[in-house]
Amino acid sequence: MLALEHGAIPWLLAVALATAGPHFAHLPWWLSLLVGSMLLWRVWLWQQGRPLPPRWALVLLVIGSIAAIAWQFRTLLGKDAGVALLVVFMALKPMEMSRRRDALVVIMLGYFLLLTHYLYSQSIPTGAWLLAAIALLTAALLRLHGGAQPVATILRHAVLLLAQALPFMLILYLLFPRVSGPLWGLPQDAYAGLSGLSEEMSPGSISRLTLSSAIAFRSRFASEPPEKSDLYWRGPVFDEYDGHSWRARPLPAGAAKQLPVVTGIDAPLAYTSILEAHNRRWLLALDIATRLPPDSMLAPTLEALAREPVRLRAQFSFASSLDYRANVIEAPAVLQQALTLPAKINPRTRALASEWASRPPEEIAAAALAMFRNEDFYYTLRPPLLGANAMDEFLFDSRRGFCEHYASAFVFLMRAAGVPARVVAGYQGGELNPVDGYLVVRQSDAHAWTEIWLSGKGWVRFDPTAAVAPSRIEQGIAAALPSSEPLPILVRLDSDWLRQLRNRWEAANNSWNRWVLGYNPQRQREVLSRLGWRDPDWRSMSASLAILCGIALLVVTLWTLPRRLAADPVQRAWQQYCAALKQRGMARAEWEGPLDFAQRVARERPDLAALTDEAARYYAELRYGRHNRQSDQLRRLQQCRHRLPPRRRRHS
Amino acid sequence: MRPITRQSPLDEILAAANQVILGKSRQTRLALCCLLAKGHLLIEDLPGVGKTTLAHTLARLLGFQFSRVQFTSDMLPADILGVSVFDREGGDFRFLPGPVFSQVLLADEINRATPKTQSALLEAMEEGQVTTEGETRPLPQPFFVIATQNPSNQIGTFPLPESQLDRFLLRIELGYPDHAAERALLESGGRREQLPTLSACLKPGDFAALQQQAAAVHASGAVLDYLQRVVEATRTDAHLVHGLSPRAALSLLAAARAWAFTDGREMVLPEDVQAVLPAVARHRLRLLSGSHAGAEDIAALIRATPLL
């Protein structure tokens, strides 16, 4: 195999850095340090023209790194450990890169490593970076095969090549039959680290979530969106309290299953939500959903649930009524659960509730809300820690809390006073992005409120937070909390142009999600039918894909063929001879004249010298001589190629 | 294939010159090409690398009448062109021709002279004649100027302007000798002593015939295509202030023909264009940074222009 040109090495190191570098963001620090210093070391070796490290050292490095990765991740399989291994290989391969073959391995590894970035991020910057990295990989291939040229020329050629591939890419994108769901099964740990509401609620769990400005979902209403204070997006419902946390309790096995009964009173609002993956089943419909997307259901506790956890960003269409009656007739087991409290804790709270117990349920709720409103309760992201009698401490001593404190205290009070009540978690509010008309709901809009069951009315929403901090419900979290509270900067944008910038960026992301990431079979059908193709199936799509690509290839061929045919027989014979020589390891540079090339062959490959000299002289005479077009010489030039010795596999 | 015959007188000249100028066969050949293509030669390098010796050697080997002027800053045009003095016996003015009236004028350190003196010489180079005191006198044929100059960043020089640099067909640099050549030089003493012992390889008139043959070397359409693409590449190169002029393109072709001729060929190949391009182009091209194009710039230009 051929030796690697010295000048090609920086290209390959750049490839290694461009493909492995972005992984530094989530690799363990020691691995990033190792990979970075290996690449630097290789650069130094290249600069100084020093020999590569000996093989035994490399073997030791490989074994050591694999052992360290196995120790760090406790496995060598899975997404994180697998990517870590690939990154280490990418740093180690250049260390033994002395032949062309090694360089090709680096490039192939680079292409493979590029794909793994999509396991971590599919955002626009990632896409742009990977596109640039592909251009770099192409450029490195050009440098390997095309020899030394100015950097700008190589890069220009690479970009040009990619631009030429664009029509094919578009045809494939549009027509390649889509499958629903991911094309490959993702490793087990691929869904870890998705943020969102969790299956239980304890003090601090929602306030932690509000520290994130990440988008939970986006909704677009068919008509004008409702008031902010009406936007209660329903997530999990918690009806079991253990003195510290709230959970959803499955119905006891014997209990009669009752389907939820929901009656909308006002006209239903139609809207479509694009949900970010959160690895849970709830769909966060607006209270209360009266029409659901296919493959979903309304739980007995009234929240919309998908059949499977939402593991990919997906789009769902709903209709909801803001004024409703829900479960006016409720199963006794559910009501029983909605009255259950852990024994013996919070005596002061129970005492307060028993004072109210004789009144009608609505008055009890009003009394509790009045207490929150009139006494000095504070709404804060940083409440003090609470002990065993959490409700007592909160209601009578600290009086500082976030929505989960108020919701759980309210429900505790209600239950202690004999009113069926439960906690509902979800999101409240949202912000309209004027750029694309989507209402953006962030993790920082996470909220907890309550429901009590009133006979004849069913479950009725009460939001104790609204009593403490009305601005939270009317204007959003940023308005409700003083600026000293640690809210993410994106949520609290004061300057108009920053807000506008964020809106534009998020709208661009939304389009990217819908058109690039969310281009699923359904959307593909929509697009194709908009192009006038009714009811395409995968067979006709594959057929037209083949036909269109064939046509595109034909056009390219017809376009370039005249140029190639124009090369006269002399040119063709010489090019064929040079191609044959290239297969034997002597490539003529594009700018190299025949006699110069023959001299170089004589220096580097004496075994091919005589024949090449002869061919070069024929060619020079035929192309540049006074009496060109001598058929006798042309025939001899054409024969030179066949007189070359057969190709051997050369091992260095 | 008919064997390619070598022109023996040229080989003989080159061989003899290489005996004197050690390890610089490429520069010697370029210098000879320059004269074969009827152009003036500029040699630029540091003092003491053999510029003068090269010029002197060529003049001797070609059998030309040779004179030498050491340019200084106080030199006047008349010091080169000549002056009229009053002849007492004849009772009228008699013209005493200056050193310019010779076949090979070695203008040493031309960039030490003032622009006025430089332009007097350069006019003579361009016109092939000298006009003093209203009288025009033709210069001998052939007439070559071999000028040497120190790199103009040295103190006390007047760099030649672009328009005057263009009058020189080729500009070459000699550079330091390699190890072996320098050793040979040290062992045998300086080379100047050998100069008087050199005898001409050509008879008078032979060189003109050689020049004619060189100009008749065939340049096919294919090589002209290539040459044009090279010239166009200098005009579109983003690093250059301007490209090669049509006159420079003519010079390039003439030099390439001479180069092919010294190689014993009857046709110009792209290799010939590539071989002479640095000497033709470097002093005519200026980079955006202000300096003249370097050897690597020209090499990059060649690499970026494929043969078709």
mmCIF file of C-alpha atoms in Angstrom, chain A residues 623-626 628, chain B residues 218-225 267-268:
data_model
loop_
_atom_site.group_PDB
_atom_site.id
_atom_site.type_symbol
_atom_site.label_atom_id
_atom_site.label_comp_id
_atom_site.label_asym_id
_atom_site.label_seq_id
_atom_site.Cartn_x
_atom_site.Cartn_y
_atom_site.Cartn_z
ATOM 1 C CA ARG A 623 -0.489 16.460 -29.279
ATOM 2 C CA TYR A 624 2.094 19.219 -29.442
ATOM 3 C CA GLY A 625 4.141 18.305 -32.481
ATOM 4 C CA ARG A 626 4.042 19.929 -35.907
ATOM 5 C CA ASN A 628 0.205 15.514 -35.290
ATOM 6 C CA HIS B 218 6.475 24.840 -33.227
ATOM 7 C CA ALA B 219 3.824 25.933 -30.740
ATOM 8 C CA SER B 220 0.696 23.888 -31.333
ATOM 9 C CA GLY B 221 -2.829 25.060 -30.620
ATOM 10 C CA ALA B 222 -2.917 22.775 -27.609
ATOM 11 C CA VAL B 223 0.096 24.420 -25.980
ATOM 12 C CA LEU B 224 -1.156 27.902 -26.851
ATOM 13 C CA ASP B 225 -4.432 26.948 -25.157
ATOM 14 C CA MET B 267 7.830 21.720 -30.364
ATOM 15 C CA VAL B 268 6.834 23.552 -27.248
#
